[in-house]
mmCIF file of C-alpha atoms in Angstrom:
data_model
loop_
_atom_site.group_PDB
_atom_site.id
_atom_site.type_symbol
_atom_site.label_atom_id
_atom_site.label_comp_id
_atom_site.label_asym_id
_atom_site.label_seq_id
_atom_site.Cartn_x
_atom_site.Cartn_y
_atom_site.Cartn_z
ATOM 1 C CA ASP D 566 28.495 -4.075 -12.681
ATOM 2 C CA MET D 567 25.546 -2.618 -10.733
ATOM 3 C CA GLY D 568 26.757 0.943 -11.338
ATOM 4 C CA ALA D 569 27.899 1.889 -7.827
ATOM 5 C CA ASP D 570 29.732 5.032 -8.876
ATOM 6 C CA THR D 571 29.441 7.033 -5.637
ATOM 7 C CA LYS D 572 30.496 6.370 -2.061
ATOM 8 C CA ILE D 573 26.890 5.997 -0.905
ATOM 9 C CA LYS D 574 26.019 3.543 -3.688
ATOM 10 C CA GLN D 575 29.128 1.541 -2.818
ATOM 11 C CA GLU D 576 28.044 1.409 0.850
ATOM 12 C CA PHE D 577 24.596 0.106 -0.134
ATOM 13 C CA LEU D 578 26.153 -2.513 -2.412
ATOM 14 C CA SER D 579 28.652 -3.552 0.254
ATOM 15 C CA GLU D 580 25.884 -3.991 2.854
ATOM 16 C CA LEU D 581 23.813 -6.061 0.432
ATOM 17 C CA ASP D 582 26.779 -8.227 -0.579
ATOM 18 C CA GLU D 583 27.568 -8.818 3.085
ATOM 19 C CA LYS D 584 23.975 -9.875 3.825
ATOM 20 C CA VAL D 585 23.926 -12.230 0.833
ATOM 21 C CA MET D 586 27.218 -13.825 1.929
ATOM 22 C CA ASP D 587 26.269 -14.162 5.614
ATOM 23 C CA LYS D 588 22.566 -15.002 5.439
ATOM 24 C CA GLY D 589 20.682 -17.764 3.705
ATOM 25 C CA PRO D 590 17.618 -17.584 1.457
ATOM 26 C CA ARG D 591 15.334 -17.940 4.480
ATOM 27 C CA TYR D 592 16.567 -14.591 5.844
ATOM 28 C CA PHE D 593 15.410 -12.865 2.658
ATOM 29 C CA GLN D 594 12.324 -14.898 1.747
ATOM 30 C CA GLU D 595 10.774 -15.759 5.103
ATOM 31 C CA GLU D 596 12.314 -13.478 7.721
ATOM 32 C CA PHE D 597 11.967 -10.289 5.620
ATOM 33 C CA GLN D 598 15.570 -9.300 6.437
ATOM 34 C CA GLY D 599 14.651 -8.803 10.077
ATOM 35 C CA TYR D 600 11.460 -6.788 9.479
ATOM 36 C CA ASP D 601 8.007 -7.848 10.651
ATOM 37 C CA SER D 602 6.543 -8.052 7.146
ATOM 38 C CA TYR D 603 7.360 -7.792 3.471
ATOM 39 C CA GLY D 604 5.603 -4.412 3.369
ATOM 40 C CA GLU D 605 7.748 -3.084 6.196
ATOM 41 C CA LEU D 606 10.880 -4.309 4.394
ATOM 42 C CA ILE D 607 9.879 -2.523 1.167
ATOM 43 C CA GLN D 608 8.960 0.700 2.973
ATOM 44 C CA SER D 609 12.218 0.690 4.930
ATOM 45 C CA GLU D 610 14.348 0.034 1.845
ATOM 46 C CA THR D 611 12.433 2.734 -0.045
ATOM 47 C CA SER D 612 13.189 5.213 2.718
ATOM 48 C CA ARG D 613 16.868 4.212 2.846
ATOM 49 C CA ILE D 614 17.165 4.590 -0.933
ATOM 50 C CA ARG D 615 15.541 8.031 -0.894
ATOM 51 C CA ASN D 616 17.926 9.162 1.841
ATOM 52 C CA GLY D 617 20.872 7.761 -0.112
ATOM 53 C CA ILE D 618 19.826 9.623 -3.253
ATOM 54 C CA VAL D 619 19.389 12.867 -1.276
ATOM 55 C CA ASP D 620 22.877 12.464 0.192
ATOM 56 C CA ASP D 621 24.339 11.743 -3.258
ATOM 57 C CA LEU D 622 22.641 14.767 -4.826
ATOM 58 C CA GLU D 623 23.811 17.024 -2.004
ATOM 59 C CA GLU D 624 27.327 15.633 -2.426
ATOM 60 C CA LEU D 625 27.124 16.557 -6.126
ATOM 61 C CA GLY D 626 26.294 20.118 -5.111
ATOM 62 C CA VAL D 627 22.675 20.115 -6.279
ATOM 63 C CA ASP D 628 20.696 22.995 -4.814
ATOM 64 C CA GLU D 629 18.799 21.945 -1.675
ATOM 65 C CA GLU D 630 15.558 23.408 -3.033
ATOM 66 C CA LYS D 631 15.808 21.269 -6.189
ATOM 67 C CA VAL D 632 16.492 18.158 -4.105
ATOM 68 C CA LEU D 633 13.447 18.877 -1.920
ATOM 69 C CA ARG D 634 11.256 19.411 -4.991
ATOM 70 C CA ILE D 635 12.419 16.145 -6.571
ATOM 71 C CA MET D 636 11.963 14.196 -3.341
ATOM 72 C CA SER D 637 8.581 15.748 -2.595
ATOM 73 C CA TYR D 638 7.179 14.409 -5.853
ATOM 74 C CA ALA D 639 8.927 11.050 -5.327
ATOM 75 C CA ASN D 640 7.381 10.800 -1.849
ATOM 76 C CA ASP D 641 3.909 11.384 -3.336
ATOM 77 C CA VAL D 642 4.542 8.623 -5.874
ATOM 78 C CA ALA D 643 5.784 6.306 -3.095
ATOM 79 C CA LYS D 644 2.647 6.965 -1.009
ATOM 80 C CA LYS D 645 0.400 6.121 -3.957
ATOM 81 C CA ASN D 646 2.441 2.984 -4.763
ATOM 82 C CA PRO D 647 3.721 1.772 -1.379
ATOM 83 C CA TYR D 648 4.750 -1.683 -2.596
ATOM 84 C CA GLN D 649 6.183 -0.625 -5.948
ATOM 85 C CA PRO D 650 9.566 0.964 -5.257
ATOM 86 C CA GLU D 651 10.278 0.998 -8.977
ATOM 87 C CA ALA D 652 7.625 3.727 -9.349
ATOM 88 C CA PHE D 653 9.328 6.230 -7.048
ATOM 89 C CA ILE D 654 12.749 5.439 -8.536
ATOM 90 C CA GLU D 655 11.356 6.184 -11.993
ATOM 91 C CA ALA D 656 9.820 9.440 -10.703
ATOM 92 C CA ILE D 657 13.186 10.554 -9.305
ATOM 93 C CA LYS D 658 14.948 9.523 -12.505
ATOM 94 C CA GLN D 659 12.573 11.576 -14.661
ATOM 95 C CA ASP D 660 12.828 14.655 -12.425
ATOM 96 C CA ILE D 661 16.619 14.462 -12.361
ATOM 97 C CA GLU D 662 16.672 14.313 -16.153
ATOM 98 C CA LEU D 663 14.239 17.257 -16.414
ATOM 99 C CA GLU D 664 16.428 19.303 -14.064
ATOM 100 C CA GLY D 665 19.490 18.508 -16.177
ATOM 101 C CA ILE D 666 21.304 16.874 -13.258
ATOM 102 C CA LYS D 667 23.980 14.390 -14.257
ATOM 103 C CA TYR D 668 23.280 11.518 -11.862
ATOM 104 C CA ASP D 669 23.070 7.870 -12.867
ATOM 105 C CA MET D 670 20.025 6.104 -11.383
ATOM 106 C CA SER D 671 20.854 2.681 -12.835
ATOM 107 C CA PHE D 672 22.404 1.517 -9.552
ATOM 108 C CA TRP D 673 19.160 2.179 -7.657
ATOM 109 C CA GLU D 674 17.139 0.360 -10.323
ATOM 110 C CA ASN D 675 19.503 -2.615 -10.094
ATOM 111 C CA TYR D 676 19.593 -2.480 -6.294
ATOM 112 C CA ILE D 677 15.821 -2.554 -5.851
ATOM 113 C CA SER D 678 15.514 -5.306 -8.464
ATOM 114 C CA LYS D 679 18.024 -7.370 -6.492
ATOM 115 C CA ILE D 680 16.185 -6.741 -3.189
ATOM 116 C CA LEU D 681 12.877 -7.789 -4.769
ATOM 117 C CA GLU D 682 14.488 -10.832 -6.380
ATOM 118 C CA LEU D 683 16.070 -11.961 -3.103
ATOM 119 C CA SER D 684 12.848 -11.399 -1.157
ATOM 120 C CA THR D 685 10.528 -13.274 -3.503
ATOM 121 C CA LYS D 686 9.710 -16.785 -2.426
ATOM 122 C CA ALA D 687 10.585 -19.493 -4.906
ATOM 123 C CA GLU D 688 7.683 -21.133 -6.689
ATOM 124 C CA PRO D 689 6.955 -24.664 -5.487
ATOM 125 C CA ARG D 690 8.252 -27.207 -7.931
ATOM 126 C CA PHE D 691 5.215 -29.470 -7.770
ATOM 127 C CA ALA D 692 1.605 -28.358 -7.497
ATOM 128 C CA GLY D 693 0.870 -30.697 -4.600
ATOM 129 C CA GLY D 694 4.351 -30.636 -3.160
ATOM 130 C CA GLY D 695 4.692 -34.378 -3.701
ATOM 131 C CA LEU D 696 6.898 -36.602 -5.750
ATOM 132 C CA VAL D 697 6.570 -37.292 -9.439
#
């Protein structure tokens, strides 16, 4: 239901499903999935996603020059918005549409939403942490 319609998207989904099954909430919310900080986690995932999209586009037979042009702009967007992976995904999506490339970006939107959701700490239930 996340839209994993290519081999690379399926690999990403499989890895995420495996982490969710094997690790608890602490791994995602406090241990940053093994990274030193939340920022490092986001930057690493952003890089992995960009590489996955490049591989998918190359697999589709998209001209290497077009892929580089799309990714160059996406990298600029990512640098300007380092903790907003949705921004670079949207930039790639728009460029792909402008180029007339038939590639569904919904998986990547869903994937990053899931990563952000898993990595966000739950709000405390009580303001002071005490009993009612």
